[in-house]
C-alpha cells in the first residue's frame, strides 16, 4: 500500500531541511564574527544609495525614469533569490527576485529589487495592467540590450536561467551581453595574492567561495 504524505508533512520536512541548512550556515558566520570581531569593523551600508522595489504596484512614472536611466548605463551587477513554494509543491524553490545594481560614476548607487513572482503572474483579468507589464519588459530590454556588461557572483547565465519562463528576457538576449563571473576572478586573485594562506592551500580546486567568506577573507587580510 502506497504511503500517503500530506502537504503539511511535506512542508514540515522542507522547513526542517532548510532550517538545518540555515542554522549551520548562520552558526558558521556567527563563529567567525565572534572570533574576529576585535579585528574587523562592522559593515555599514552606504548612506547615499537608493533601493527601488519593482512589482505590479510600481508607478508608470518610476518605470519610465528607470528605463531612461538604464539606457544610459552599461554596467550592472545582478543576483537572484528563490522562494520556497509552500503549496501545493512544498519541495520546490520558485524563482522570485532579481536584484540589479546600476553602476554609474556620476550617479548615486541604485539597486533594483525586481519581484518577478509578483509581476504578470499576479495580475487577474480584471486588474491586469498590460501597459505596465510592457514597461517592465522595456526595462529588462534596456538592461539586457546588446553589449551591456553584467557582473555576478557565479555564472550570470546560470543564475538567470530559471527566470526564463517569466518572459522578461531570453537566452539569446544573454548571449549578446558581456558576462562576468566575479567569483572566478576573486578565486584566481586570492590564490596569487595570498599563496601561503591555509585556505588557499587546503581548498580543493573547484570548491567555490561564498560571497560572505570572500568578504571576510579580504577584510581579514586587508
JSON list of N, CA and C in Angstrom, two decimals, residues 89-141:
[
{"chain": "A", "resi": 89, "resn": "UNK", "atom": "N", "xyz": [3.30, 22.46, -4.11]},
{"chain": "A", "resi": 89, "resn": "UNK", "atom": "CA", "xyz": [4.57, 21.74, -4.32]},
{"chain": "A", "resi": 89, "resn": "UNK", "atom": "C", "xyz": [5.56, 22.25, -3.30]},
{"chain": "A", "resi": 90, "resn": "UNK", "atom": "N", "xyz": [5.48, 21.74, -2.09]},
{"chain": "A", "resi": 90, "resn": "UNK", "atom": "CA", "xyz": [6.28, 22.28, -0.99]},
{"chain": "A", "resi": 90, "resn": "UNK", "atom": "C", "xyz": [7.76, 21.94, -1.09]},
{"chain": "A", "resi": 91, "resn": "UNK", "atom": "N", "xyz": [8.14, 21.16, -2.09]},
{"chain": "A", "resi": 91, "resn": "UNK", "atom": "CA", "xyz": [9.55, 20.82, -2.23]},
{"chain": "A", "resi": 91, "resn": "UNK", "atom": "C", "xyz": [10.26, 21.69, -3.26]},
{"chain": "A", "resi": 92, "resn": "UNK", "atom": "N", "xyz": [9.52, 22.62, -3.88]},
{"chain": "A", "resi": 92, "resn": "UNK", "atom": "CA", "xyz": [10.08, 23.40, -4.97]},
{"chain": "A", "resi": 92, "resn": "UNK", "atom": "C", "xyz": [10.60, 24.76, -4.50]},
{"chain": "A", "resi": 93, "resn": "UNK", "atom": "N", "xyz": [11.68, 25.18, -5.13]},
{"chain": "A", "resi": 93, "resn": "UNK", "atom": "CA", "xyz": [12.17, 26.55, -4.99]},
{"chain": "A", "resi": 93, "resn": "UNK", "atom": "C", "xyz": [11.69, 27.32, -6.21]},
{"chain": "A", "resi": 94, "resn": "UNK", "atom": "N", "xyz": [11.03, 28.45, -5.99]},
{"chain": "A", "resi": 94, "resn": "UNK", "atom": "CA", "xyz": [10.48, 29.23, -7.08]},
{"chain": "A", "resi": 94, "resn": "UNK", "atom": "C", "xyz": [11.32, 30.48, -7.30]},
{"chain": "A", "resi": 95, "resn": "UNK", "atom": "N", "xyz": [11.77, 30.75, -8.52]},
{"chain": "A", "resi": 95, "resn": "UNK", "atom": "CA", "xyz": [12.49, 32.00, -8.79]},
{"chain": "A", "resi": 95, "resn": "UNK", "atom": "C", "xyz": [11.62, 33.19, -8.42]},
{"chain": "A", "resi": 96, "resn": "UNK", "atom": "N", "xyz": [12.12, 34.08, -7.57]},
{"chain": "A", "resi": 96, "resn": "UNK", "atom": "CA", "xyz": [11.26, 35.12, -7.02]},
{"chain": "A", "resi": 96, "resn": "UNK", "atom": "C", "xyz": [11.77, 36.54, -7.23]},
{"chain": "A", "resi": 97, "resn": "UNK", "atom": "N", "xyz": [13.05, 36.77, -7.06]},
{"chain": "A", "resi": 97, "resn": "UNK", "atom": "CA", "xyz": [13.58, 38.14, -7.09]},
{"chain": "A", "resi": 97, "resn": "UNK", "atom": "C", "xyz": [14.86, 38.20, -7.92]},
{"chain": "A", "resi": 98, "resn": "UNK", "atom": "N", "xyz": [14.95, 39.25, -8.74]},
{"chain": "A", "resi": 98, "resn": "UNK", "atom": "CA", "xyz": [16.20, 39.58, -9.42]},
{"chain": "A", "resi": 98, "resn": "UNK", "atom": "C", "xyz": [16.68, 40.91, -8.86]},
{"chain": "A", "resi": 99, "resn": "UNK", "atom": "N", "xyz": [17.89, 40.92, -8.34]},
{"chain": "A", "resi": 99, "resn": "UNK", "atom": "CA", "xyz": [18.48, 42.15, -7.81]},
{"chain": "A", "resi": 99, "resn": "UNK", "atom": "C", "xyz": [19.47, 42.69, -8.84]},
{"chain": "A", "resi": 100, "resn": "UNK", "atom": "N", "xyz": [19.32, 43.96, -9.17]},
{"chain": "A", "resi": 100, "resn": "UNK", "atom": "CA", "xyz": [20.18, 44.57, -10.17]},
{"chain": "A", "resi": 100, "resn": "UNK", "atom": "C", "xyz": [20.71, 45.90, -9.65]},
{"chain": "A", "resi": 101, "resn": "UNK", "atom": "N", "xyz": [22.02, 46.04, -9.64]},
{"chain": "A", "resi": 101, "resn": "UNK", "atom": "CA", "xyz": [22.62, 47.32, -9.28]},
{"chain": "A", "resi": 101, "resn": "UNK", "atom": "C", "xyz": [23.10, 48.01, -10.56]},
{"chain": "A", "resi": 102, "resn": "UNK", "atom": "N", "xyz": [22.75, 49.29, -10.69]},
{"chain": "A", "resi": 102, "resn": "UNK", "atom": "CA", "xyz": [23.15, 50.09, -11.84]},
{"chain": "A", "resi": 102, "resn": "UNK", "atom": "C", "xyz": [24.40, 50.88, -11.47]},
{"chain": "A", "resi": 103, "resn": "UNK", "atom": "N", "xyz": [25.47, 50.72, -12.23]},
{"chain": "A", "resi": 103, "resn": "UNK", "atom": "CA", "xyz": [26.74, 51.36, -11.91]},
{"chain": "A", "resi": 103, "resn": "UNK", "atom": "C", "xyz": [26.94, 52.60, -12.76]},
{"chain": "A", "resi": 104, "resn": "UNK", "atom": "N", "xyz": [27.15, 53.73, -12.11]},
{"chain": "A", "resi": 104, "resn": "UNK", "atom": "CA", "xyz": [27.44, 54.97, -12.81]},
{"chain": "A", "resi": 104, "resn": "UNK", "atom": "C", "xyz": [28.33, 55.83, -11.94]},
{"chain": "A", "resi": 105, "resn": "UNK", "atom": "N", "xyz": [29.41, 56.37, -12.52]},
{"chain": "A", "resi": 105, "resn": "UNK", "atom": "CA", "xyz": [30.34, 57.19, -11.75]},
{"chain": "A", "resi": 105, "resn": "UNK", "atom": "C", "xyz": [29.70, 58.50, -11.31]},
{"chain": "A", "resi": 106, "resn": "UNK", "atom": "N", "xyz": [28.73, 58.97, -12.05]},
{"chain": "A", "resi": 106, "resn": "UNK", "atom": "CA", "xyz": [28.18, 60.30, -11.80]},
{"chain": "A", "resi": 106, "resn": "UNK", "atom": "C", "xyz": [26.84, 60.27, -11.08]},
{"chain": "A", "resi": 107, "resn": "UNK", "atom": "N", "xyz": [26.40, 59.09, -10.65]},
{"chain": "A", "resi": 107, "resn": "UNK", "atom": "CA", "xyz": [25.09, 58.98, -10.01]},
{"chain": "A", "resi": 107, "resn": "UNK", "atom": "C", "xyz": [25.19, 58.22, -8.69]},
{"chain": "A", "resi": 108, "resn": "UNK", "atom": "N", "xyz": [24.23, 58.48, -7.83]},
{"chain": "A", "resi": 108, "resn": "UNK", "atom": "CA", "xyz": [24.13, 57.74, -6.58]},
{"chain": "A", "resi": 108, "resn": "UNK", "atom": "C", "xyz": [23.86, 56.26, -6.88]},
{"chain": "A", "resi": 109, "resn": "UNK", "atom": "N", "xyz": [24.53, 55.32, -6.19]},
{"chain": "A", "resi": 109, "resn": "UNK", "atom": "CA", "xyz": [24.28, 53.90, -6.43]},
{"chain": "A", "resi": 109, "resn": "UNK", "atom": "C", "xyz": [22.79, 53.56, -6.34]},
{"chain": "A", "resi": 110, "resn": "UNK", "atom": "N", "xyz": [22.32, 52.79, -7.30]},
{"chain": "A", "resi": 110, "resn": "UNK", "atom": "CA", "xyz": [20.90, 52.43, -7.37]},
{"chain": "A", "resi": 110, "resn": "UNK", "atom": "C", "xyz": [20.76, 50.92, -7.48]},
{"chain": "A", "resi": 111, "resn": "UNK", "atom": "N", "xyz": [19.93, 50.35, -6.60]},
{"chain": "A", "resi": 111, "resn": "UNK", "atom": "CA", "xyz": [19.67, 48.91, -6.60]},
{"chain": "A", "resi": 111, "resn": "UNK", "atom": "C", "xyz": [18.19, 48.68, -6.87]},
{"chain": "A", "resi": 112, "resn": "UNK", "atom": "N", "xyz": [17.90, 47.82, -7.83]},
{"chain": "A", "resi": 112, "resn": "UNK", "atom": "CA", "xyz": [16.52, 47.44, -8.14]},
{"chain": "A", "resi": 112, "resn": "UNK", "atom": "C", "xyz": [16.25, 46.05, -7.57]},
{"chain": "A", "resi": 113, "resn": "UNK", "atom": "N", "xyz": [15.19, 45.91, -6.81]},
{"chain": "A", "resi": 113, "resn": "UNK", "atom": "CA", "xyz": [14.73, 44.60, -6.34]},
{"chain": "A", "resi": 113, "resn": "UNK", "atom": "C", "xyz": [13.47, 44.28, -7.12]},
{"chain": "A", "resi": 114, "resn": "UNK", "atom": "N", "xyz": [13.61, 43.44, -8.12]},
{"chain": "A", "resi": 114, "resn": "UNK", "atom": "CA", "xyz": [12.52, 43.16, -9.05]},
{"chain": "A", "resi": 114, "resn": "UNK", "atom": "C", "xyz": [11.82, 41.88, -8.62]},
{"chain": "A", "resi": 115, "resn": "UNK", "atom": "N", "xyz": [10.62, 42.04, -8.10]},
{"chain": "A", "resi": 115, "resn": "UNK", "atom": "CA", "xyz": [9.85, 40.91, -7.56]},
{"chain": "A", "resi": 115, "resn": "UNK", "atom": "C", "xyz": [9.10, 40.22, -8.70]},
{"chain": "A", "resi": 116, "resn": "UNK", "atom": "N", "xyz": [9.83, 39.44, -9.48]},
{"chain": "A", "resi": 116, "resn": "UNK", "atom": "CA", "xyz": [9.25, 38.85, -10.68]},
{"chain": "A", "resi": 116, "resn": "UNK", "atom": "C", "xyz": [8.09, 37.92, -10.38]},
{"chain": "A", "resi": 117, "resn": "UNK", "atom": "N", "xyz": [8.08, 37.37, -9.19]},
{"chain": "A", "resi": 117, "resn": "UNK", "atom": "CA", "xyz": [6.99, 36.47, -8.82]},
{"chain": "A", "resi": 117, "resn": "UNK", "atom": "C", "xyz": [5.67, 37.23, -8.68]},
{"chain": "A", "resi": 118, "resn": "UNK", "atom": "N", "xyz": [5.76, 38.54, -8.55]},
{"chain": "A", "resi": 118, "resn": "UNK", "atom": "CA", "xyz": [4.56, 39.36, -8.37]},
{"chain": "A", "resi": 118, "resn": "UNK", "atom": "C", "xyz": [4.41, 40.37, -9.50]},
{"chain": "A", "resi": 119, "resn": "UNK", "atom": "N", "xyz": [4.79, 39.95, -10.69]},
{"chain": "A", "resi": 119, "resn": "UNK", "atom": "CA", "xyz": [4.56, 40.77, -11.87]},
{"chain": "A", "resi": 119, "resn": "UNK", "atom": "C", "xyz": [3.35, 40.22, -12.62]},
{"chain": "A", "resi": 120, "resn": "UNK", "atom": "N", "xyz": [3.59, 39.64, -13.81]},
{"chain": "A", "resi": 120, "resn": "UNK", "atom": "CA", "xyz": [2.46, 39.14, -14.60]},
{"chain": "A", "resi": 120, "resn": "UNK", "atom": "C", "xyz": [1.67, 38.05, -13.90]},
{"chain": "A", "resi": 121, "resn": "UNK", "atom": "N", "xyz": [2.33, 37.21, -13.12]},
{"chain": "A", "resi": 121, "resn": "UNK", "atom": "CA", "xyz": [1.66, 36.05, -12.54]},
{"chain": "A", "resi": 121, "resn": "UNK", "atom": "C", "xyz": [0.54, 36.42, -11.59]},
{"chain": "A", "resi": 122, "resn": "UNK", "atom": "N", "xyz": [0.59, 37.63, -11.02]},
{"chain": "A", "resi": 122, "resn": "UNK", "atom": "CA", "xyz": [-0.40, 38.02, -10.03]},
{"chain": "A", "resi": 122, "resn": "UNK", "atom": "C", "xyz": [-1.46, 38.96, -10.59]},
{"chain": "A", "resi": 123, "resn": "UNK", "atom": "N", "xyz": [-1.36, 39.31, -11.88]},
{"chain": "A", "resi": 123, "resn": "UNK", "atom": "CA", "xyz": [-2.39, 40.13, -12.47]},
{"chain": "A", "resi": 123, "resn": "UNK", "atom": "C", "xyz": [-3.61, 39.25, -12.78]},
{"chain": "A", "resi": 124, "resn": "UNK", "atom": "N", "xyz": [-4.79, 39.69, -12.37]},
{"chain": "A", "resi": 124, "resn": "UNK", "atom": "CA", "xyz": [-6.00, 38.99, -12.76]},
{"chain": "A", "resi": 124, "resn": "UNK", "atom": "C", "xyz": [-6.53, 39.63, -14.04]},
{"chain": "A", "resi": 125, "resn": "UNK", "atom": "N", "xyz": [-7.46, 38.99, -14.68]},
{"chain": "A", "resi": 125, "resn": "UNK", "atom": "CA", "xyz": [-8.03, 39.54, -15.91]},
{"chain": "A", "resi": 125, "resn": "UNK", "atom": "C", "xyz": [-8.64, 40.92, -15.67]},
{"chain": "A", "resi": 126, "resn": "UNK", "atom": "N", "xyz": [-9.25, 41.09, -14.51]},
{"chain": "A", "resi": 126, "resn": "UNK", "atom": "CA", "xyz": [-9.93, 42.35, -14.21]},
{"chain": "A", "resi": 126, "resn": "UNK", "atom": "C", "xyz": [-8.95, 43.47, -13.88]},
{"chain": "A", "resi": 127, "resn": "UNK", "atom": "N", "xyz": [-7.87, 43.15, -13.19]},
{"chain": "A", "resi": 127, "resn": "UNK", "atom": "CA", "xyz": [-6.95, 44.20, -12.73]},
{"chain": "A", "resi": 127, "resn": "UNK", "atom": "C", "xyz": [-5.67, 44.27, -13.55]},
{"chain": "A", "resi": 128, "resn": "UNK", "atom": "N", "xyz": [-5.53, 43.44, -14.54]},
{"chain": "A", "resi": 128, "resn": "UNK", "atom": "CA", "xyz": [-4.28, 43.38, -15.30]},
{"chain": "A", "resi": 128, "resn": "UNK", "atom": "C", "xyz": [-4.01, 44.70, -15.99]},
{"chain": "A", "resi": 129, "resn": "UNK", "atom": "N", "xyz": [-2.77, 45.16, -15.86]},
{"chain": "A", "resi": 129, "resn": "UNK", "atom": "CA", "xyz": [-2.34, 46.42, -16.46]},
{"chain": "A", "resi": 129, "resn": "UNK", "atom": "C", "xyz": [-1.29, 46.09, -17.52]},
{"chain": "A", "resi": 130, "resn": "UNK", "atom": "N", "xyz": [-1.75, 45.91, -18.75]},
{"chain": "A", "resi": 130, "resn": "UNK", "atom": "CA", "xyz": [-0.84, 45.48, -19.81]},
{"chain": "A", "resi": 130, "resn": "UNK", "atom": "C", "xyz": [0.19, 46.55, -20.14]},
{"chain": "A", "resi": 131, "resn": "UNK", "atom": "N", "xyz": [-0.17, 47.81, -20.01]},
{"chain": "A", "resi": 131, "resn": "UNK", "atom": "CA", "xyz": [0.79, 48.88, -20.29]},
{"chain": "A", "resi": 131, "resn": "UNK", "atom": "C", "xyz": [1.93, 48.86, -19.29]},
{"chain": "A", "resi": 132, "resn": "UNK", "atom": "N", "xyz": [1.63, 48.53, -18.04]},
{"chain": "A", "resi": 132, "resn": "UNK", "atom": "CA", "xyz": [2.68, 48.46, -17.02]},
{"chain": "A", "resi": 132, "resn": "UNK", "atom": "C", "xyz": [3.55, 47.22, -17.26]},
{"chain": "A", "resi": 133, "resn": "UNK", "atom": "N", "xyz": [2.95, 46.12, -17.64]},
{"chain": "A", "resi": 133, "resn": "UNK", "atom": "CA", "xyz": [3.73, 44.94, -17.98]},
{"chain": "A", "resi": 133, "resn": "UNK", "atom": "C", "xyz": [4.70, 45.25, -19.12]},
{"chain": "A", "resi": 134, "resn": "UNK", "atom": "N", "xyz": [4.22, 46.02, -20.09]},
{"chain": "A", "resi": 134, "resn": "UNK", "atom": "CA", "xyz": [5.06, 46.39, -21.21]},
{"chain": "A", "resi": 134, "resn": "UNK", "atom": "C", "xyz": [6.24, 47.23, -20.75]},
{"chain": "A", "resi": 135, "resn": "UNK", "atom": "N", "xyz": [6.00, 48.14, -19.81]},
{"chain": "A", "resi": 135, "resn": "UNK", "atom": "CA", "xyz": [7.07, 48.99, -19.29]},
{"chain": "A", "resi": 135, "resn": "UNK", "atom": "C", "xyz": [8.13, 48.16, -18.56]},
{"chain": "A", "resi": 136, "resn": "UNK", "atom": "N", "xyz": [7.68, 47.18, -17.79]},
{"chain": "A", "resi": 136, "resn": "UNK", "atom": "CA", "xyz": [8.62, 46.32, -17.07]},
{"chain": "A", "resi": 136, "resn": "UNK", "atom": "C", "xyz": [9.47, 45.52, -18.06]},
{"chain": "A", "resi": 137, "resn": "UNK", "atom": "N", "xyz": [8.85, 45.07, -19.14]},
{"chain": "A", "resi": 137, "resn": "UNK", "atom": "CA", "xyz": [9.60, 44.37, -20.18]},
{"chain": "A", "resi": 137, "resn": "UNK", "atom": "C", "xyz": [10.60, 45.29, -20.86]},
{"chain": "A", "resi": 138, "resn": "UNK", "atom": "N", "xyz": [10.20, 46.55, -21.06]},
{"chain": "A", "resi": 138, "resn": "UNK", "atom": "CA", "xyz": [11.11, 47.52, -21.67]},
{"chain": "A", "resi": 138, "resn": "UNK", "atom": "C", "xyz": [12.32, 47.76, -20.77]},
{"chain": "A", "resi": 139, "resn": "UNK", "atom": "N", "xyz": [12.09, 47.77, -19.47]},
{"chain": "A", "resi": 139, "resn": "UNK", "atom": "CA", "xyz": [13.20, 47.96, -18.53]},
{"chain": "A", "resi": 139, "resn": "UNK", "atom": "C", "xyz": [14.22, 46.83, -18.68]},
{"chain": "A", "resi": 140, "resn": "UNK", "atom": "N", "xyz": [13.73, 45.59, -18.75]},
{"chain": "A", "resi": 140, "resn": "UNK", "atom": "CA", "xyz": [14.65, 44.46, -18.93]},
{"chain": "A", "resi": 140, "resn": "UNK", "atom": "C", "xyz": [15.33, 44.52, -20.29]},
{"chain": "A", "resi": 141, "resn": "UNK", "atom": "N", "xyz": [14.61, 44.97, -21.31]},
{"chain": "A", "resi": 141, "resn": "UNK", "atom": "CA", "xyz": [15.21, 45.07, -22.63]},
{"chain": "A", "resi": 141, "resn": "UNK", "atom": "C", "xyz": [16.37, 46.06, -22.64]}
]
